[in-house]
Short mmCIF file of C-alpha atoms in Angstrom, two decimals:
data_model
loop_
_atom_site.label_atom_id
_atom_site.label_comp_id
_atom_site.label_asym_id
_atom_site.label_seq_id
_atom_site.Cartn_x
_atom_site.Cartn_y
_atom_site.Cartn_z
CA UNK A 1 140.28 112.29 182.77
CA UNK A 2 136.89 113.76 183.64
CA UNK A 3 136.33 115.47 187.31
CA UNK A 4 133.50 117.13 189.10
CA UNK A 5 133.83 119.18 191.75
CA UNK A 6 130.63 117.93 193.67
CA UNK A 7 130.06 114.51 193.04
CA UNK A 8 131.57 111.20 191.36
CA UNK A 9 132.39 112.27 187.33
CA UNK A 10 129.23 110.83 185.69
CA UNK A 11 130.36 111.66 182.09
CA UNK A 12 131.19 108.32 179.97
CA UNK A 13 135.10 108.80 178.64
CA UNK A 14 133.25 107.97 174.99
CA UNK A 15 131.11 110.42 175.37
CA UNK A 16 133.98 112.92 176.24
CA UNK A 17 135.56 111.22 172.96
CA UNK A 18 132.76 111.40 170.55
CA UNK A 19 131.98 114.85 171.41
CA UNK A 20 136.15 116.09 170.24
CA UNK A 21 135.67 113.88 166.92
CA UNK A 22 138.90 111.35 168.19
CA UNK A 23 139.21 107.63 169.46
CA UNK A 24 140.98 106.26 172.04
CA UNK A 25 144.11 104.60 170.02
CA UNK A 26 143.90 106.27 166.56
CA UNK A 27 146.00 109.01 165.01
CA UNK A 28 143.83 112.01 165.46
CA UNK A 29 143.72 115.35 163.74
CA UNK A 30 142.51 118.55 165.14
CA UNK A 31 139.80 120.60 163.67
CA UNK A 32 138.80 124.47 163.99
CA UNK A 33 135.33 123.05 165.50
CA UNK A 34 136.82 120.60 167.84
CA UNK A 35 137.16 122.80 171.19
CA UNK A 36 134.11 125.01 169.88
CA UNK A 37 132.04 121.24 170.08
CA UNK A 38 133.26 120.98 173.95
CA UNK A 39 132.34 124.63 174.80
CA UNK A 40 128.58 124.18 172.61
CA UNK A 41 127.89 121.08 174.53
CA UNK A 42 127.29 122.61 177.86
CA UNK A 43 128.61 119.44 179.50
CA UNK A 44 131.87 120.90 181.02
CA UNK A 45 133.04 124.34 182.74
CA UNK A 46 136.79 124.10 182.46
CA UNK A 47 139.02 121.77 180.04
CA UNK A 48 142.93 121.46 178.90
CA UNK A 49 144.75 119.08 177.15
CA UNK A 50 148.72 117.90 177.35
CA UNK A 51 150.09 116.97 173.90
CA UNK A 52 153.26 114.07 175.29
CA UNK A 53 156.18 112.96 172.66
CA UNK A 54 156.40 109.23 173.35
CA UNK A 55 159.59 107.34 173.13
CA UNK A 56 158.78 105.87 169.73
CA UNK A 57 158.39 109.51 168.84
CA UNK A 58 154.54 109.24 168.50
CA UNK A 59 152.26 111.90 170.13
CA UNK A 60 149.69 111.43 172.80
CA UNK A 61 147.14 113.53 173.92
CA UNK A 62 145.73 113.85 177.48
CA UNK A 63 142.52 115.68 178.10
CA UNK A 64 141.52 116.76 181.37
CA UNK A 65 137.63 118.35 181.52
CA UNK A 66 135.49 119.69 184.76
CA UNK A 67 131.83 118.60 184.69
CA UNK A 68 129.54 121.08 185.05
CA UNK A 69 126.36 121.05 187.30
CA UNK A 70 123.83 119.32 185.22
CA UNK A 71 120.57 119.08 187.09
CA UNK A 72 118.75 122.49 188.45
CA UNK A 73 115.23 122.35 190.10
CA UNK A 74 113.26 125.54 189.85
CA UNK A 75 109.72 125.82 191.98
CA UNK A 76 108.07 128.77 192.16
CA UNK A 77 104.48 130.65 191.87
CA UNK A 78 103.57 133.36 189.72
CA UNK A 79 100.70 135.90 190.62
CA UNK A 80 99.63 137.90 187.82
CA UNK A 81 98.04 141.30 187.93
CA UNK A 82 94.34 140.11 186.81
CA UNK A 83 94.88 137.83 190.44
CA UNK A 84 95.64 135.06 188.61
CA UNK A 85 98.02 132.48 190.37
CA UNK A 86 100.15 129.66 189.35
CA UNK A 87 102.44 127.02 190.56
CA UNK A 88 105.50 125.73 188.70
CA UNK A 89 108.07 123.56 188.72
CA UNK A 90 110.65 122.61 186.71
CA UNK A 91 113.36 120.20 186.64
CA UNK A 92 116.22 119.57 184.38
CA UNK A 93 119.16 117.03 183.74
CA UNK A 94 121.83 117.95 180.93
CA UNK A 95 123.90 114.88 181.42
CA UNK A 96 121.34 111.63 182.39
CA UNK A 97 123.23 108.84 183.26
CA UNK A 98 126.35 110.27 181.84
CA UNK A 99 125.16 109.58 178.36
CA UNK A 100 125.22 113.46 177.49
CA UNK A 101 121.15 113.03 177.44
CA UNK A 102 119.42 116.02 178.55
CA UNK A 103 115.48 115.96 179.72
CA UNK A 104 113.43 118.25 181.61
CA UNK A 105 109.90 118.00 183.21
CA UNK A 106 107.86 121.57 183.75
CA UNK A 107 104.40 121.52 185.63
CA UNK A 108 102.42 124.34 185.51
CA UNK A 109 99.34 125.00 187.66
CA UNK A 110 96.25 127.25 187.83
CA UNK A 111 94.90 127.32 191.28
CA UNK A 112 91.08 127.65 189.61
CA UNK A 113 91.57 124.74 187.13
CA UNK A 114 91.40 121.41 187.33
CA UNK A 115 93.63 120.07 184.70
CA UNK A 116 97.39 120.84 185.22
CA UNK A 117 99.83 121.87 182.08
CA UNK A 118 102.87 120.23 181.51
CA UNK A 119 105.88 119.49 179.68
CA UNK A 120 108.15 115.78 179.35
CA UNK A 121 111.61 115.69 176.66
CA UNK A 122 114.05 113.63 176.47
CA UNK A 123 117.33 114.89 174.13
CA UNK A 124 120.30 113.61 172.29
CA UNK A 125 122.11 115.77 169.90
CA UNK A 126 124.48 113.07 168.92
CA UNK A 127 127.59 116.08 168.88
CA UNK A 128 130.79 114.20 167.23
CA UNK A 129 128.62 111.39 166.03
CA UNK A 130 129.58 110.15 162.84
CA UNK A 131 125.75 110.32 161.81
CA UNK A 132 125.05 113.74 163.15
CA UNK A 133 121.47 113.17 163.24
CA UNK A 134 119.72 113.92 166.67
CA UNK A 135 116.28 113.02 168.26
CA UNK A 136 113.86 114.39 171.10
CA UNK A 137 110.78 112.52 172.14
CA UNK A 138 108.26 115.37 173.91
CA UNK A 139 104.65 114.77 175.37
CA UNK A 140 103.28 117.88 176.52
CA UNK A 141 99.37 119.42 177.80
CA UNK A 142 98.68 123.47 177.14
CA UNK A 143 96.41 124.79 179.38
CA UNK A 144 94.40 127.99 178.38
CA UNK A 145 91.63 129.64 180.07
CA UNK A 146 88.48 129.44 179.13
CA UNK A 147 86.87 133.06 179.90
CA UNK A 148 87.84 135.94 176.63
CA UNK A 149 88.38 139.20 177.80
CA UNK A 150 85.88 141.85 177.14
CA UNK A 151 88.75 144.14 174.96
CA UNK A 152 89.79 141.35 172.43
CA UNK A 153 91.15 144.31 170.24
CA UNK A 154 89.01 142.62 167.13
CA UNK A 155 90.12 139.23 167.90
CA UNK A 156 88.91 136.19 169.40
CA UNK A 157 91.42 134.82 172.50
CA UNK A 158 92.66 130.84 171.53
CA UNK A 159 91.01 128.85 174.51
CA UNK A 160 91.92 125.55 173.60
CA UNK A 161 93.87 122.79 175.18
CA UNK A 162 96.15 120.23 173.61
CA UNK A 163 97.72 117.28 174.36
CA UNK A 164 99.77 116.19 172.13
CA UNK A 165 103.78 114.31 171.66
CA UNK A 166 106.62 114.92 168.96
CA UNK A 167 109.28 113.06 167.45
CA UNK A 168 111.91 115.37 166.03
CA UNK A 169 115.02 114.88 164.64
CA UNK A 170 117.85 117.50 164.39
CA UNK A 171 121.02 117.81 162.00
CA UNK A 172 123.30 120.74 162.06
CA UNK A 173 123.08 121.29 157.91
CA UNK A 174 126.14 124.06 157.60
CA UNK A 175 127.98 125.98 160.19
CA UNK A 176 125.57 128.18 162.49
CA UNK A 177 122.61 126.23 161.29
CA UNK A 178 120.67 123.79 162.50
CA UNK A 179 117.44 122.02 160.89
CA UNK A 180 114.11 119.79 162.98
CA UNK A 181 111.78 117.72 161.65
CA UNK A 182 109.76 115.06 162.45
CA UNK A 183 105.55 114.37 163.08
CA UNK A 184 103.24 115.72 165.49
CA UNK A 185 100.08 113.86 166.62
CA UNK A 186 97.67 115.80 168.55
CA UNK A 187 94.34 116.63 170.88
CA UNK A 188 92.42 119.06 170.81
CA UNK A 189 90.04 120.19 173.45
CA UNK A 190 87.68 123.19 174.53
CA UNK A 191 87.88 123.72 177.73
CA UNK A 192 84.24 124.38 179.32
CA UNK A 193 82.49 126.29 182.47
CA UNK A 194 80.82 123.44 184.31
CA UNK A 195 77.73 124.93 185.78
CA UNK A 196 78.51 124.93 189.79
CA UNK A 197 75.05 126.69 190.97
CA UNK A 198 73.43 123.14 192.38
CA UNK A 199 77.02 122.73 193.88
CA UNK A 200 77.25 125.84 195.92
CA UNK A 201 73.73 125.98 196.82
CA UNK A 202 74.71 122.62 198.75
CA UNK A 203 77.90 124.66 200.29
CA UNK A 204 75.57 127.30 201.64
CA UNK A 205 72.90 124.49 202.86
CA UNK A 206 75.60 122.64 204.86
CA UNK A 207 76.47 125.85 206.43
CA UNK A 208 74.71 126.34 209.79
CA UNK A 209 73.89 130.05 209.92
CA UNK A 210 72.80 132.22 212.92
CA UNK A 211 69.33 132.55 212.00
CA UNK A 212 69.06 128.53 212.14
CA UNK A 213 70.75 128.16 215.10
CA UNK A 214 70.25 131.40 216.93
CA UNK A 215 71.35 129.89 220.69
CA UNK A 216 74.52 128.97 219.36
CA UNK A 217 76.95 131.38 217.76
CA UNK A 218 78.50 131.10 214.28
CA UNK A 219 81.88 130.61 215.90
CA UNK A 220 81.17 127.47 217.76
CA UNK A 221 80.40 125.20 214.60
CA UNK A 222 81.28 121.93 214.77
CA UNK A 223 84.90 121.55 213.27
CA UNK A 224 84.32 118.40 211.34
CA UNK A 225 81.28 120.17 209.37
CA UNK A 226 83.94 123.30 208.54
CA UNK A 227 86.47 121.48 207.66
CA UNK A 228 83.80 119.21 205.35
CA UNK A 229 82.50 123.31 203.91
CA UNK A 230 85.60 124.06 202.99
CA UNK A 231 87.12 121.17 201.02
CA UNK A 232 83.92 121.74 199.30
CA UNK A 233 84.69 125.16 198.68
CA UNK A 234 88.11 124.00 197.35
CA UNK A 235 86.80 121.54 195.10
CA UNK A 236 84.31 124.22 193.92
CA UNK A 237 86.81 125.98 192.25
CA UNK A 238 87.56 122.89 189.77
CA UNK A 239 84.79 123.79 187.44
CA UNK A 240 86.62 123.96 183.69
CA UNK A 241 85.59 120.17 181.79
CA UNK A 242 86.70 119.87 178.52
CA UNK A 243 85.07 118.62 175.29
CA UNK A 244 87.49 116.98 172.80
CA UNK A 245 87.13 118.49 168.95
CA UNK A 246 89.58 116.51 167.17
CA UNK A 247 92.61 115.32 166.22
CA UNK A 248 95.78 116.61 163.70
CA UNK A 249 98.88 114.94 162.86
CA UNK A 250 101.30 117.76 161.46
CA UNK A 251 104.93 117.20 159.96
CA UNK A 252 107.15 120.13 161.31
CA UNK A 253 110.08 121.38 160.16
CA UNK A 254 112.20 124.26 161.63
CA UNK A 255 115.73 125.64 160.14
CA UNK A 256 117.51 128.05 162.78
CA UNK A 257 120.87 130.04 162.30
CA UNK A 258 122.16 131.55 165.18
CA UNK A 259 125.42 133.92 164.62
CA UNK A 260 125.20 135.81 168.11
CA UNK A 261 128.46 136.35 169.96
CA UNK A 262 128.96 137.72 172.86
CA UNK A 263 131.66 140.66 173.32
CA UNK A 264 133.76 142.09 175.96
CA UNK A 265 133.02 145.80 176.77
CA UNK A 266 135.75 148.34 176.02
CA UNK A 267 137.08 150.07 179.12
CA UNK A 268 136.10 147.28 181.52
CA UNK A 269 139.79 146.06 182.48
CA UNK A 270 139.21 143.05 185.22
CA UNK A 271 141.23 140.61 183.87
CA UNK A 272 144.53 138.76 185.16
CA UNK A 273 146.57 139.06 181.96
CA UNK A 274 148.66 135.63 183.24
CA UNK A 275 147.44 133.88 179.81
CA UNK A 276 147.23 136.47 177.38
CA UNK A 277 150.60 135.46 176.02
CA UNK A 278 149.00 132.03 174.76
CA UNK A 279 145.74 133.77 173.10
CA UNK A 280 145.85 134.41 169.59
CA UNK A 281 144.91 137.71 168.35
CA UNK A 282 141.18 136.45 167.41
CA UNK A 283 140.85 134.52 170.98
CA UNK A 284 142.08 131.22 169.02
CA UNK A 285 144.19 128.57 171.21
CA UNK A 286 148.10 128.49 170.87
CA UNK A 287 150.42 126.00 171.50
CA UNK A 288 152.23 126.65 174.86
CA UNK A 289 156.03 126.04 173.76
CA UNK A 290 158.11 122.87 175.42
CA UNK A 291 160.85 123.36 177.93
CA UNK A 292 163.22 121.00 180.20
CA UNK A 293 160.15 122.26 183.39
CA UNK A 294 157.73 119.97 181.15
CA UNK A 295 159.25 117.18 180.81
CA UNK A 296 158.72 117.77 177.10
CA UNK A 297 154.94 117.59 177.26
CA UNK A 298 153.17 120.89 175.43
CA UNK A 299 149.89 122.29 177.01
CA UNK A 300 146.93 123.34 174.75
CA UNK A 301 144.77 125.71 176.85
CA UNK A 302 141.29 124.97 175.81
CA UNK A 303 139.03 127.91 177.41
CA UNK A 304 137.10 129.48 175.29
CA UNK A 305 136.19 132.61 177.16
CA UNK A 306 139.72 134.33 176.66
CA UNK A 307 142.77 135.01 179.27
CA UNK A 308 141.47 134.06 182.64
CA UNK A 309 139.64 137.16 184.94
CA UNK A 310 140.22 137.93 188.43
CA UNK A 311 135.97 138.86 187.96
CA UNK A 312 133.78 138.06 185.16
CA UNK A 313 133.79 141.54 182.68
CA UNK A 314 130.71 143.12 181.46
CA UNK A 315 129.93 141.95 178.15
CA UNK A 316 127.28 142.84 175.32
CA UNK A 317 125.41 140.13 172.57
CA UNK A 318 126.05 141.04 169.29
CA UNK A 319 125.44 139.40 165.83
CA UNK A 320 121.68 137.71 163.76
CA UNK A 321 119.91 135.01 165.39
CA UNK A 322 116.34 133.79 163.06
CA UNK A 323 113.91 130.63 162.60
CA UNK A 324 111.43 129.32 160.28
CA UNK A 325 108.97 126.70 160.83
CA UNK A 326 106.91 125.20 158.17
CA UNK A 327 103.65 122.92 159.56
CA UNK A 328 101.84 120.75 157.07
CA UNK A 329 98.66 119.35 158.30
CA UNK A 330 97.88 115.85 157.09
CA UNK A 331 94.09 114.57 156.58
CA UNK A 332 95.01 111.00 157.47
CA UNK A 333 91.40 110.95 158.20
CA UNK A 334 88.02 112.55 156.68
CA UNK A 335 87.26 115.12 160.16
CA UNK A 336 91.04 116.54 160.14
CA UNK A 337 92.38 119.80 159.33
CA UNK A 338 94.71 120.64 156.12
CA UNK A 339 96.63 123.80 156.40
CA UNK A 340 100.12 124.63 156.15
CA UNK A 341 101.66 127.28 158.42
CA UNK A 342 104.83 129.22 157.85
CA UNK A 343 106.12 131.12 161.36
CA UNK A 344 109.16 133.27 161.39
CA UNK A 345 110.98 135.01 164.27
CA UNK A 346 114.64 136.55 164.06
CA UNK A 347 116.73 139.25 165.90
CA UNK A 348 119.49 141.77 165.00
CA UNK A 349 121.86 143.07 168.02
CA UNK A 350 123.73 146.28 166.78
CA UNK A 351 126.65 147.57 168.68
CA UNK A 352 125.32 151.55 169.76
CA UNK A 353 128.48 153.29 171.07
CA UNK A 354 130.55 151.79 173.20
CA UNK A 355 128.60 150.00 175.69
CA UNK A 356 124.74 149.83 174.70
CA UNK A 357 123.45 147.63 172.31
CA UNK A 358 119.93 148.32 169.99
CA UNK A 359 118.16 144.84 169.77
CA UNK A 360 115.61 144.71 166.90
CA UNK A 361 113.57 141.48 166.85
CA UNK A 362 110.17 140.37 165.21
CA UNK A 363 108.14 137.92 164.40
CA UNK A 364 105.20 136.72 161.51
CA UNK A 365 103.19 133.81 160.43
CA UNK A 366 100.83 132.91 157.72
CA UNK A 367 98.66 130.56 156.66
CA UNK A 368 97.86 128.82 153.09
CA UNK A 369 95.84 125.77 151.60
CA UNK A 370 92.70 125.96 152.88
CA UNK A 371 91.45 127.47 156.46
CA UNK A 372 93.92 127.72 159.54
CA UNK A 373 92.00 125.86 162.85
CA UNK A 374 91.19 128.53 165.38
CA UNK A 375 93.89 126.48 167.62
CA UNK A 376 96.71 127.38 165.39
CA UNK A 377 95.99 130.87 165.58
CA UNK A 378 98.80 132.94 167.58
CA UNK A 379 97.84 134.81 170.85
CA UNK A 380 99.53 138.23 170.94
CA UNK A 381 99.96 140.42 174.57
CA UNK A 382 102.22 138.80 176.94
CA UNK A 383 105.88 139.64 178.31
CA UNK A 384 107.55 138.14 175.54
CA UNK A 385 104.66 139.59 172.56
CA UNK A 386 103.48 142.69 172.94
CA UNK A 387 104.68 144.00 177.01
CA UNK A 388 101.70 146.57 178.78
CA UNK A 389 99.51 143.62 177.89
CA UNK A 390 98.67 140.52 179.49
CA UNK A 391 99.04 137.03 177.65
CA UNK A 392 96.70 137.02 174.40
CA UNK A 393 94.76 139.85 176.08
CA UNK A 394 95.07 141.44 172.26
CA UNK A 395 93.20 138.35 170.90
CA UNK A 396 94.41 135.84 168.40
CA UNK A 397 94.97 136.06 165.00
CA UNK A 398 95.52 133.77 161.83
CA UNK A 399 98.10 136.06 160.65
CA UNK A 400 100.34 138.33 162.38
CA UNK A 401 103.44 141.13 162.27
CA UNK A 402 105.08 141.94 165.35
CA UNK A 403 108.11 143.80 166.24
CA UNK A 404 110.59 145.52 169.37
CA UNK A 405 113.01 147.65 169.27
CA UNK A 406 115.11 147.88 172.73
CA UNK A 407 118.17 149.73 173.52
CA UNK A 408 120.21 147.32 176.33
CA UNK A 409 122.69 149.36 178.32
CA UNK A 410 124.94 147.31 181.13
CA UNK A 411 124.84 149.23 184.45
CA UNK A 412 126.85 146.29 186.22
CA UNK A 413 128.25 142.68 185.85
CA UNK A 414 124.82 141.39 186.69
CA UNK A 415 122.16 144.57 186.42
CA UNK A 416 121.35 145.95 182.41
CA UNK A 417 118.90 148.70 181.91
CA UNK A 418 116.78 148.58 178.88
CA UNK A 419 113.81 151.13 177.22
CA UNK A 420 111.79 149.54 174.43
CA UNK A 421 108.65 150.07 171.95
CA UNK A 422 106.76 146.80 170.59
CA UNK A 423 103.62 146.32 168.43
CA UNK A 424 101.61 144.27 166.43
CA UNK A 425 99.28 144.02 163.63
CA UNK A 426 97.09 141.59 161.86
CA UNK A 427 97.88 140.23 158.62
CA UNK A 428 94.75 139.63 156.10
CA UNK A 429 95.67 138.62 153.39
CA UNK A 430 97.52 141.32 150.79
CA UNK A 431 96.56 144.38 152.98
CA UNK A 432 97.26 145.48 156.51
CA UNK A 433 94.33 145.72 159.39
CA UNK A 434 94.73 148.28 162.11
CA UNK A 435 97.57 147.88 164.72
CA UNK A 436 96.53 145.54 167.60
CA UNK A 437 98.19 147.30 169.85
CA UNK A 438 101.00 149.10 171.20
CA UNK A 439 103.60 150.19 173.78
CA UNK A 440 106.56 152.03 174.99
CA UNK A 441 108.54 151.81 178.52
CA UNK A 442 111.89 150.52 180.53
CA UNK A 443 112.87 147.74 182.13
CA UNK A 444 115.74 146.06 184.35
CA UNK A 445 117.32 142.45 183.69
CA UNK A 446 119.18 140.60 186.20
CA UNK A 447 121.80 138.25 185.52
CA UNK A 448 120.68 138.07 182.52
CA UNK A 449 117.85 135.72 183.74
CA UNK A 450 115.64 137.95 184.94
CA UNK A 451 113.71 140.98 183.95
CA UNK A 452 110.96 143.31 185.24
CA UNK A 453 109.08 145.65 182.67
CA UNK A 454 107.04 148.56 183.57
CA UNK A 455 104.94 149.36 179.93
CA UNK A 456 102.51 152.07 178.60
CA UNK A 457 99.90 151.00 176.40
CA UNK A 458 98.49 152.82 173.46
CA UNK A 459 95.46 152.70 175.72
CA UNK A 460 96.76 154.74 178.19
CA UNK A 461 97.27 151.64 180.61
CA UNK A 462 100.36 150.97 182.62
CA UNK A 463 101.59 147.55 184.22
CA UNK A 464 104.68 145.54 185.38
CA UNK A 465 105.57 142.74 184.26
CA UNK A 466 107.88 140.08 186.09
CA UNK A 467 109.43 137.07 184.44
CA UNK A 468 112.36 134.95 182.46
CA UNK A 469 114.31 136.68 180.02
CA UNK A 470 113.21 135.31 176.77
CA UNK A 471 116.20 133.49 175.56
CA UNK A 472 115.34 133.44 171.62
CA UNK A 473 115.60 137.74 172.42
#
């Protein structure tokens, strides 16, 4: 039986089936993964099953799930320090058409560019498929700017645009690992300053000034040729064209292992102990015994998150969580690129006393066979690269080393105070360059969502930054 609080249940019952590993009308056999599946999923918020003894003296099971909300829209506009402003939206469905598909659409705007950025996928991670082989089908546009800043810290800023779509395949290869691979055909484009000067010398000209008319004051011009002035104006500020510079068709693959956990915090005692009786010592399920009350029918709790709370406890992430990505450039045709990149990122939580957590993450990529495109080269400054910095305001490099440490400390349910260092350096080669940059300072997150980071550079700069919490971090 599958409810939702809101709305009509959309989830298909063999969805519901595939995803716990039984069909309707076979024996079935339970698995350490099987309730772990329905948690991973992300389909369902609350779940229990009844285990009856039939007449015949067969078993049945019943399972009863909640849906959980599966489509969030998120607008909003980011102004950056440099006066830079954006508009975004973002939509995204976790269940489509009760199929268990998931797809999101992301727009991203700059209000000084003419082209917009954006992202399309469509998901299936075939959980409980007998074949568990996945696929996502992605079309996406990045946008960069094309002005470099003056302090490129010895490195040219990546300017260019691509447009490009994916089709990747997924397969979880052991337990806590998970493998993608499929091609990659894409555009590549500079983006260019279109000169405007003939343009606004027009603006200006259709502009009736004092000195033309001097009887009749700047305030009484004729609406129709203001409003005409300042679409113009508006229009004037799409000035980036683009000139394409080729094409690559890459073969990715990624292999992730993720081993993070999160943990309750010692001391924090909000919780109704009503279930604890039928958790096992390591959180596993337990059979509630049978009694005459039942009707002979057994209960199998299958919540995940421990004995039920009167409030949600604090909690802490703890454990490794790392990728690698290879990206093998094919010349199907004489004017593209051969390279292959390798790109690694990773993160170690350590428990620090009894409520703070030291988080030390990283990241590196290198090249080999041949030159690496300036387009492949990674931009470093940013909130989630090197924080005091603004995005690739450090340049971009064909080889990198970065690395954070930050100490996490929970102040409340929803508020966590965290001090951190990050830095970077180029990569040439067999020997090290000088540091890109670096910086030091504190920050706040919020529900674990979202953060705000006030950073010193090395250059003696400070800034704020606003944004997501960086969920590979």
């Amino acid at each position: 039986e599958i409810s939702s609080q809101k709305s009509k249940a959309r989830t298909k019952p063999h969805i519901l089936a595939r995803i716990l590993g039984v069909k309707v009308g076979d024996v079935f056999k339970w698995s350490d993964d099987q309730w772990g599946r329905l948690q991973q999923c992300g389909l369902f918020e609350d779940a229990r099953a009844e285990v009856s003894e039939l007449p015949s003296g067969q078993l049945a099971l019943a399972v009863y799930v909640e849906e959980s909300a599966t489509l969030a829209v998120e607008p909003g506009i980011t102004a950056r320090m440099d006066g830079a402003v954006y508009g975004k939206l973002r939509v995204v469905s976790s269940n489509m058409a009760g199929l268990g598909l998931s797809g999101r659409v992301e727009w991203e705007k700059k209000v000084d560019q003419t082209r917009s950025a954006y992202l399309l996928e469509l998901e299936d991670t075939r959980m409980g498929a007998e074949l568990p082989l996945g696929w996502m089908l992605r079309s996406y546009r990045e946008i960069q700017r094309p002005s470099v800043p003056s302090d490129s810290g010895g490195a040219a800023e990546t300017v260019f645009n691509r447009d490009g779509c994916a089709a990747i395949a997924s397969a979880a290869v052991a337990p806590k690992w998970r493998a993608l691979f499929g091609p990659k055909l894409e555009l590549i484009q500079l983006p260019i300053l279109v000169d405007a000067g003939q343009q606004e010398e027009e603006e200006h000209a259709s502009l009736p000034s004092a000195e033309q008319h001097p009887s009749r004051p700047r305030a009484h011009i004729h609406p129709v040729s203001w409003l005409k002035a300042v679409s113009r104006a508006i229009r004037s500020h799409e000035r980036y064209g683009s000139e394409l510079l080729g094409s690559q068709l890459t073969l990715h693959v990624k292999l992730m292992y993720d081993d993070r956990r999160r943990e309750k915090i010692e001391g924090d005692e909000r919780f109704d102990t009503a279930d604890e009786d039928f958790r096992g010592e390591r959180g596993e399920d337990v059979v509630r015994p049978s009694s005459e009350e039942t009707g002979g029918q057994r209960e199998i709790s299958l919540s995940a998150a421990g004995p039920r709370r009167s409030a949600p406890a604090m909690s802490r992430i703890l454990g490794l969580r790392g990728s690698t990505s290879f990206d093998l450039a094919i010349p199907v045709r004489n004017n593209m690129e051969r390279f292959c990149k390798v790109s690694t990122n990773g993160a170690l939580y350590l428990p620090l006393g009894p409520r703070s957590v030291a988080a030390i993450g990283g990241s590196a990529s290198m090249w080999s066979l041949g030159t690496l495109p300036a387009w492949e080269w990674e931009r470093i400054g940013g909130q989630h690269s090197v924080r005091g910095f603004a995005y690739g305001e450090l340049g971009a490099v064909p080889s990198h080393a970065r690395g954070t440490i930050e100490l996490r400390t929970p102040l409340t349910r929803d508020v966590e105070w965290a001090a951190f260092v990050d830095g970077a350096v180029e990569l040439h080669g067999r020997a090290l360059a000088a540091p890109l940059g670096s910086s030091v300072g504190v920050g706040i997150r919020l529900s674990r969502a979202l953060k705000c980071d006030l950073a010193l550079t090395d250059r003696g700069a400070w800034n704020v930054h606003f944004g997501l919490v960086d969920p590979k971090f």
